[in-house]
Coordinates of C-alpha atoms and ligand atoms in Angstrom, one line a residue:
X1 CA 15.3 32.1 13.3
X2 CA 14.7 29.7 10.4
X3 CA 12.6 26.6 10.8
X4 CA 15.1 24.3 12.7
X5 CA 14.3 21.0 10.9
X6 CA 17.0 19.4 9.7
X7 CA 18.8 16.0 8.0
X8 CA 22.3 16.1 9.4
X9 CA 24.4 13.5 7.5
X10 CA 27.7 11.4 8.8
X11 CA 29.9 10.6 6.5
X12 CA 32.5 9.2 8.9
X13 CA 30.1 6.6 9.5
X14 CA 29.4 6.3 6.2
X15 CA 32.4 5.7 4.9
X16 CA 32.8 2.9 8.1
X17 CA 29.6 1.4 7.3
X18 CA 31.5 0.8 3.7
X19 CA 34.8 -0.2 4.6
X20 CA 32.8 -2.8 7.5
X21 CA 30.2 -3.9 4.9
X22 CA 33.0 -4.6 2.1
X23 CA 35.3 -6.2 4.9
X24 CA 32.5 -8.6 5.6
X25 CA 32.7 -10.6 2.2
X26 CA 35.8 -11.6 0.2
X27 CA 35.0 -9.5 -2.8
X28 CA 34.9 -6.2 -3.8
X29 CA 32.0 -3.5 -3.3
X30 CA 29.9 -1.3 -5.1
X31 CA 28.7 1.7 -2.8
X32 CA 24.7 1.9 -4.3
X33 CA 23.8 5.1 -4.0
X34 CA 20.6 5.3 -6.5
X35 CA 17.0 7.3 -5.1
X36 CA 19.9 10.4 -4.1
X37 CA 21.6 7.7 -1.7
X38 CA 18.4 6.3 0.0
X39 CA 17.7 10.1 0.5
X40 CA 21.0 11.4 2.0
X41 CA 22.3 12.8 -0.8
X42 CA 23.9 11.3 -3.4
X43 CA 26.5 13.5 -5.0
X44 CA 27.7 14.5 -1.3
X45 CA 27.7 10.7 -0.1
X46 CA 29.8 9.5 -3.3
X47 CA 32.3 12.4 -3.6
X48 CA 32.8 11.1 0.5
X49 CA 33.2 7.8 -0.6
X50 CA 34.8 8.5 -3.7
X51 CA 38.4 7.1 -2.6
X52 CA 37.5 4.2 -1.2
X53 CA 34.7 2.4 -3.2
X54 CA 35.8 -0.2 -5.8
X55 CA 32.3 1.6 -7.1
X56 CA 29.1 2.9 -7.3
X57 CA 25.5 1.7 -8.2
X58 CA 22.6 3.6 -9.8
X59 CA 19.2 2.3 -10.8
X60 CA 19.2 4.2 -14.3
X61 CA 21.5 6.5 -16.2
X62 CA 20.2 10.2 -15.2
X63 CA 21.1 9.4 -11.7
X64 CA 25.2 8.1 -13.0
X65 CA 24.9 11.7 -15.2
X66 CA 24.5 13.1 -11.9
X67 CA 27.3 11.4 -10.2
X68 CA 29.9 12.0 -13.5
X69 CA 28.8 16.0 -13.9
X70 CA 30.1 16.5 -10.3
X71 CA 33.5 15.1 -11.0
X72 CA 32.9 10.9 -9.7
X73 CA 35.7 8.9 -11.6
X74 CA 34.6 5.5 -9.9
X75 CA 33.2 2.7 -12.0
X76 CA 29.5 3.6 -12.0
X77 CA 26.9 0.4 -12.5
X78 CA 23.1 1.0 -14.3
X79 CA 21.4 -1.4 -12.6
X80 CA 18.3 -1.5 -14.8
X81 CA 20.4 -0.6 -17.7
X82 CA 19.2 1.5 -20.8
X83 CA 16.0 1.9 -22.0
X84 CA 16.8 2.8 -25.6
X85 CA 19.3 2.7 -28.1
X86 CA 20.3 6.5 -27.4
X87 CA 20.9 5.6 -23.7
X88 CA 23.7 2.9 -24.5
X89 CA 25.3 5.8 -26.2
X90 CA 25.2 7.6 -22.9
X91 CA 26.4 4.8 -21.3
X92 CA 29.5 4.7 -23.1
X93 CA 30.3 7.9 -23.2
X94 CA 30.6 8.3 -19.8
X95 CA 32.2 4.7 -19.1
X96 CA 29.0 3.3 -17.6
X97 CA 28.7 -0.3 -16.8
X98 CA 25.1 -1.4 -17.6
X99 CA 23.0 -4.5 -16.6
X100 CA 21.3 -6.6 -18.9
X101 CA 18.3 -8.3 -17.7
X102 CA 16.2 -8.6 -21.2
X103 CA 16.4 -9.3 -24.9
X104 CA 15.6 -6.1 -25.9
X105 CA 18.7 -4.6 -24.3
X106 CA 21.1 -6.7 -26.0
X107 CA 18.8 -5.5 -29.1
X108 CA 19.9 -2.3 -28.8
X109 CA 23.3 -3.1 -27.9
X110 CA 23.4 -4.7 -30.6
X111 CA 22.1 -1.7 -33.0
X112 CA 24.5 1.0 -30.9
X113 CA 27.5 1.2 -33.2
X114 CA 29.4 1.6 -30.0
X115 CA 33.4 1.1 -30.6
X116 CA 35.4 -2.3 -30.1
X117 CA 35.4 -3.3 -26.2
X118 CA 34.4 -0.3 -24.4
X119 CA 31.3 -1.5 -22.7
X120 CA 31.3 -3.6 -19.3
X121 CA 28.1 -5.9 -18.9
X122 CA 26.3 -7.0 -16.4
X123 CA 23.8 -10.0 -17.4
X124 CA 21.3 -10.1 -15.0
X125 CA 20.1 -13.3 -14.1
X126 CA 16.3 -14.4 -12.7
X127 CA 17.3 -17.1 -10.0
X128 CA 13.6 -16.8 -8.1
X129 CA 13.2 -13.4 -7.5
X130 CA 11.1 -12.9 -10.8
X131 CA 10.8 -9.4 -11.0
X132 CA 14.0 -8.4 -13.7
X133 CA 16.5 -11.0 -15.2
X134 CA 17.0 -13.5 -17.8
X135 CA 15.0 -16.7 -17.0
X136 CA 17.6 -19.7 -15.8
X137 CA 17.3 -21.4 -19.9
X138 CA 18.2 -18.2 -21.3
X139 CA 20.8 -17.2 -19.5
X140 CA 23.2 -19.1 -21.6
X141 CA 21.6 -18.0 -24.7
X142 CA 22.2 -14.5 -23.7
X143 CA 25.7 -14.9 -22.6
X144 CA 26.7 -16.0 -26.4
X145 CA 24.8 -13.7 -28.2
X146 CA 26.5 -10.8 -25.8
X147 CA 29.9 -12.5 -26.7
X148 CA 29.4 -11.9 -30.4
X149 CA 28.6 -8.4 -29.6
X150 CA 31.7 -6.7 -30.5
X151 CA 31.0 -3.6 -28.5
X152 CA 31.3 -5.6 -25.2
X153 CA 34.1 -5.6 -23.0
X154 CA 33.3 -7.8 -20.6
X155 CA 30.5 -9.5 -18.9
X156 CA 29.8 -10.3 -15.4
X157 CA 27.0 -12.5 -14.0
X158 CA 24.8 -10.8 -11.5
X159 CA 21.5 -11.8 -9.7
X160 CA 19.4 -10.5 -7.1
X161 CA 17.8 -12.0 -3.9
X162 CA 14.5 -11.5 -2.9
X163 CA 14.6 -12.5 0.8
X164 CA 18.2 -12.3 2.2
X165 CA 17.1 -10.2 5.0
X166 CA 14.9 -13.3 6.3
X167 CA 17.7 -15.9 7.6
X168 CA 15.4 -18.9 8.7
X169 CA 13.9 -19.2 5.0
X170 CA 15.6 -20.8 2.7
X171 CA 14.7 -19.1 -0.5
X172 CA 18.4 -17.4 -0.7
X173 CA 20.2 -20.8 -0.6
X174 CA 17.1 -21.8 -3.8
X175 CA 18.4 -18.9 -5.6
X176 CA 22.1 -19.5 -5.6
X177 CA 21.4 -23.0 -6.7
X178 CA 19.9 -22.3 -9.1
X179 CA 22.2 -19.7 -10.1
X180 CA 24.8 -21.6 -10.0
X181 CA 23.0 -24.3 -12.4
X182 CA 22.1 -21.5 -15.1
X183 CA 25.4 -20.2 -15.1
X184 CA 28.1 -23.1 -14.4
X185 CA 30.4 -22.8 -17.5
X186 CA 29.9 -19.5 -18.5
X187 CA 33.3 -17.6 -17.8
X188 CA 33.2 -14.3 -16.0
X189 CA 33.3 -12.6 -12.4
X190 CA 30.0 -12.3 -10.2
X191 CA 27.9 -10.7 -8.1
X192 CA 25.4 -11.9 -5.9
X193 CA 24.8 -9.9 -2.4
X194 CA 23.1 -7.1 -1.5
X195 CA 23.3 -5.8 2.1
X196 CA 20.9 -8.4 3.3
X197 CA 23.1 -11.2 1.8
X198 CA 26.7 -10.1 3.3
X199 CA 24.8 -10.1 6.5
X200 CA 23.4 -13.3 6.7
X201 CA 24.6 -15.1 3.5
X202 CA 28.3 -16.3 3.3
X203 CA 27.6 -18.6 1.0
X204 CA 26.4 -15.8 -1.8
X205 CA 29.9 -14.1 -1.6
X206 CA 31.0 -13.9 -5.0
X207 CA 33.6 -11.0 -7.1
X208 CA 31.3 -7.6 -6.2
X209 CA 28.6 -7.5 -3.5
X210 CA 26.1 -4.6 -4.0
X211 CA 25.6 -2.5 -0.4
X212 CA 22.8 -0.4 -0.2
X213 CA 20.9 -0.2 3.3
X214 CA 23.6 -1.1 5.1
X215 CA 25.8 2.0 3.9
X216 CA 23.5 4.0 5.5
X217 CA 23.6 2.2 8.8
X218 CA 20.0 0.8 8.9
X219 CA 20.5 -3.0 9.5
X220 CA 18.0 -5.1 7.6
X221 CA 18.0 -8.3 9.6
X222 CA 15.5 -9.0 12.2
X223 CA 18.5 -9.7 14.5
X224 CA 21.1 -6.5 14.1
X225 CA 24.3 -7.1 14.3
X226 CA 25.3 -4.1 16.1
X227 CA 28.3 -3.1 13.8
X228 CA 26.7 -0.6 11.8
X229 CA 26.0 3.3 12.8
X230 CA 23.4 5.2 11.5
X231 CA 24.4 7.9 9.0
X232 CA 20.9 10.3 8.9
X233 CA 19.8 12.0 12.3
X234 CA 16.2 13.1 11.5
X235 CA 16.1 16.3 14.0
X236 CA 14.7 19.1 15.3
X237 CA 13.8 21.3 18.5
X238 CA 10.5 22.0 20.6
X239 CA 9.3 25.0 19.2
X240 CA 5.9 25.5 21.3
X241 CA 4.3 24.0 24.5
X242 CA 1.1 23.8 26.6
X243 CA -0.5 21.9 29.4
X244 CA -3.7 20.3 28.7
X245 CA -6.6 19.4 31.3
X246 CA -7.2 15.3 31.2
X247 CA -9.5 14.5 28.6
X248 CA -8.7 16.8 26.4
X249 CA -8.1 15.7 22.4
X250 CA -5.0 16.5 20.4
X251 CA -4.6 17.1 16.7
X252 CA -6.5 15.9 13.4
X253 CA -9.3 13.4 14.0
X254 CA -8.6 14.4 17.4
X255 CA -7.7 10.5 18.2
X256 CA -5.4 11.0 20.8
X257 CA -7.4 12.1 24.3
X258 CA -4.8 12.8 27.0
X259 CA -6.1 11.2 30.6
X260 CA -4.0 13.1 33.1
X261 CA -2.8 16.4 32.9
X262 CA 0.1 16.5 30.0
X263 CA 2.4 19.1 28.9
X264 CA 2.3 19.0 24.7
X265 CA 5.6 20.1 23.5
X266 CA 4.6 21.1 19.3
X267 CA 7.7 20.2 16.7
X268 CA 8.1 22.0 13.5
X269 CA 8.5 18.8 11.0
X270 CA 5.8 16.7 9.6
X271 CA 5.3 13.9 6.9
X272 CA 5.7 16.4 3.8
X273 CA 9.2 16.4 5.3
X274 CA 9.1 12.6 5.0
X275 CA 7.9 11.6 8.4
X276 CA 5.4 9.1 8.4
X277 CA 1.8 10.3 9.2
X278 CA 0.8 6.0 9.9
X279 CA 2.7 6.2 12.9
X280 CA 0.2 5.4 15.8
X281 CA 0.6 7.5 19.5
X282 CA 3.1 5.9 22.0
X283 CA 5.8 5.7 19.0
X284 CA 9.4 7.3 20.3
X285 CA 11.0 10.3 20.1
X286 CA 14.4 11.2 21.8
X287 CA 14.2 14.6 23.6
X288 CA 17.7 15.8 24.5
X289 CA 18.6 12.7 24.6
X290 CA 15.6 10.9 26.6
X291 CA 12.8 8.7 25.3
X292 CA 9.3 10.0 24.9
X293 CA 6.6 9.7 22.6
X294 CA 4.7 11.1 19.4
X295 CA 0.9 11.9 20.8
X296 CA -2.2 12.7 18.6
X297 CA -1.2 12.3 14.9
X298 CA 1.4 13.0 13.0
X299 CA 0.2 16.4 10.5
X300 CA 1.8 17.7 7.4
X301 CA 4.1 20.6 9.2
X302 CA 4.0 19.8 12.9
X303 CA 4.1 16.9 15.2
X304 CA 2.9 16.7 19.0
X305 CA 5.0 15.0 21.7
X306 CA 4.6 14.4 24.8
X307 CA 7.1 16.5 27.7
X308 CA 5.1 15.2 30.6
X309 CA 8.0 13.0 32.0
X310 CA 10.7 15.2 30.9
X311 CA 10.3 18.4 33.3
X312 CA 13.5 20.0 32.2
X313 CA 12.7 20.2 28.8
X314 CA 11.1 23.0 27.0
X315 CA 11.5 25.2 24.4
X316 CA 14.6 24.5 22.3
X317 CA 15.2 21.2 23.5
X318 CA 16.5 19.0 20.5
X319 CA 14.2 16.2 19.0
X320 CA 15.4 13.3 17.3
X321 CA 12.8 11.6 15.1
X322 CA 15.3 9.0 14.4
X323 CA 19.4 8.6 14.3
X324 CA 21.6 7.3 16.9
X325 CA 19.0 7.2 19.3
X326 CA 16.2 6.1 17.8
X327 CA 16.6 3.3 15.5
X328 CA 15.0 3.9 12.2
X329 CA 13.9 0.0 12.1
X330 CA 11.7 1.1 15.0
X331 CA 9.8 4.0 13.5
X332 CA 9.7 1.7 9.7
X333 CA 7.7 -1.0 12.1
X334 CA 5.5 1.3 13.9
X335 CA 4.6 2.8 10.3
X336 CA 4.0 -0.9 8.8
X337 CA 6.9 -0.3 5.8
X338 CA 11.1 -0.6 5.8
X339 CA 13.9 2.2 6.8
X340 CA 14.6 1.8 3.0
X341 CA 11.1 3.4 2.8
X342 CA 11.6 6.0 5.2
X343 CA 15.0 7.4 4.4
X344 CA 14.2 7.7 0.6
X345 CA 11.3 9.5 1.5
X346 CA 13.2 12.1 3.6
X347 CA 12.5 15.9 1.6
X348 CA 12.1 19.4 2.4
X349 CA 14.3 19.7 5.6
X350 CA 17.8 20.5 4.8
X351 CA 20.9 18.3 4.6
X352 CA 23.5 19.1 7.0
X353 CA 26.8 17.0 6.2
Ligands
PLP1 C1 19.0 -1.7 -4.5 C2 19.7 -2.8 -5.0 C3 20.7 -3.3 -4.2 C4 21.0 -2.8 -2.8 O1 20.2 -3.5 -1.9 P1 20.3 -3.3 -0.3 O2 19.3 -4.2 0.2 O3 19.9 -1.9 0.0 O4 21.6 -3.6 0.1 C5 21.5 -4.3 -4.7 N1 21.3 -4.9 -5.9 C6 20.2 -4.4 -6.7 C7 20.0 -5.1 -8.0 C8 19.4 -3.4 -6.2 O5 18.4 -3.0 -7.0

């Protein structure tokens, strides 16, 4: 028998995380499926989407070449654009949409030859988050100079929040002002939300949210909803046991010390599947369906559990390291980072769809 380690991947539930997440805003949604669809596979999860998502979002043009070389039709949006000249040409070719967030894109928009119309922008706008984006007084500059571009199509107006998972602050409100200042006047659709935002922020609705986490059923708000199912189960099955006499140590560093008599059960997946190795003892783990916990830390191949309060299970019993019964929020907190983090990080085992 192979190793039993595996990603299995729903993509009923994906495609109702979509069709809940888009339902939840007035406009319409791009699926964003960029880092291989926060790890669950990004060709399978659009061509399962496919004929339902107004469209898709990348971060950067290898991974929309990916999605148009296995057959996607959908509109696909770059959302860090191109980083040359040649990568406009790309763009165009394949009937990318690209974002604009600095001067030196519309510079080599500019110096593309690309035919009349045939290239949908998306001017990215810096309304607080400071990371990519035109700053609020350029935004206007921008938008003219892009209008006298004959390449362009269109352009929409886009922005990004930096805290629209956090619903007490009021940072997302700031940004929408001020959005809404840089760009009042300037003709065009927009889009505003990312999954955080059509959870908690109403007011950001605008033409096209962006959903990422949400897809994947991973709700980002300190207060879940409860409306969203997880798409990844992170599983596999007890492949070793053993009792150990109290006091005893377990595993590297040997910083777990059992204190009764405990029955180890040893699990064939470790963090170079993806797991993370900062989880502390005590975190959970479903066993054919009931709660225990990791013990002793978490190594590269194998983690230990502990089958002291589940008699009946053994050998072959089914772990889940997180899915429908364990929340991945949970084991993101215990690890100090996000689910985003996690489910990205998810290699080596296969994908089951
Ligand atoms: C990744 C990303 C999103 C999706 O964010 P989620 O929080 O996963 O919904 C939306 N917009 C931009 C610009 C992004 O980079």
């Amino acid at each position: 028998m192979t190793r039993p380690s595996k990603a299995i991947i729903d993509l009923a539930a994906l495609r109702a995380n979509y069709l809940w997440g888009r339902s939840q805003q007035a406009g319409k949604a791009f699926a964003v499926v960029k880092a291989n669809a926060y790890g669950h596979g990004a060709v399978a999860c659009a061509t399962a989407l496919a004929d339902i998502a107004d469209g898709f979002a990348v971060a950067f043009c290898a991974e929309a070449v990916e999605l148009r070389d296995a057959g996607i039709t959908n509109p696909i949006l770059v959302l860090e654009g191109c980083f040359d000249v040649d990568e406009f040409q790309l763009a165009q070719k394949l009937s990318l949409w690209v974002a604009i967030h600095q001067e030196c894109q519309i510079r080599d928009l500019e110096h593309a030859n690309l035919p009349a119309d045939s290239v949908h922008v998306w001017l990215k706008v810096d309304s607080g988050m400071h990371r990519a984006g035109f700053a609020l007084e350029q935004v206007k500059p921008a938008h003219e100079r892009l209008t006298k571009v004959s390449a362009v199509a269109s352009i929409t107006l886009m922005s990004h929040f930096s805290c629209s998972d956090e619903p007490d602050k009021p940072t997302t409100l700031d940004q929408i002002e001020a959005f809404e200042k840089a760009t009042r006047g300037i003709p065009g659709a927009r889009s505003l939300s990312n999954s955080g935002a059509v959870l908690a922020w109403p007011q950001a609705t605008r033409d096209w949210a962006r959903l990422g986490i949400l897809l994947y059923g991973a709700d980002p708000l300190p207060q879940p909803a409860g409306k969203l199912t997880p798409v990844m189960t992170l599983q596999s099955t007890v492949f070793a046991e053993r009792w150990l006499e109290p006091g005893e140590p377990i595993g590297y560093g040997a910083r777990f010390v059992t204190n009764t008599k405990t029955r180890v059960g040893l699990v064939a997946l470790g963090y170079a599947d993806g797991y993370p190795r900062q989880v502390p003892s005590g975190t959970p783990v479903a066993v054919d369906g009931a709660l225990t916990t990791i013990i002793g830390r978490v190594s590269m191949d194998m983690i230990t559990i502990d089958l002291t309060p589940l008699p009946q299970a053994g050998i072959g019993s089914k772990v889940e390291f997180w899915g429908k019964q364990i929340d991945v929020n949970v084991i993101a907190q215990a690890a100090g980072t996000i689910s985003y983090e996690l489910l990205c990080n998810v290699k080596r085992v296969p994908k089951e769809y």
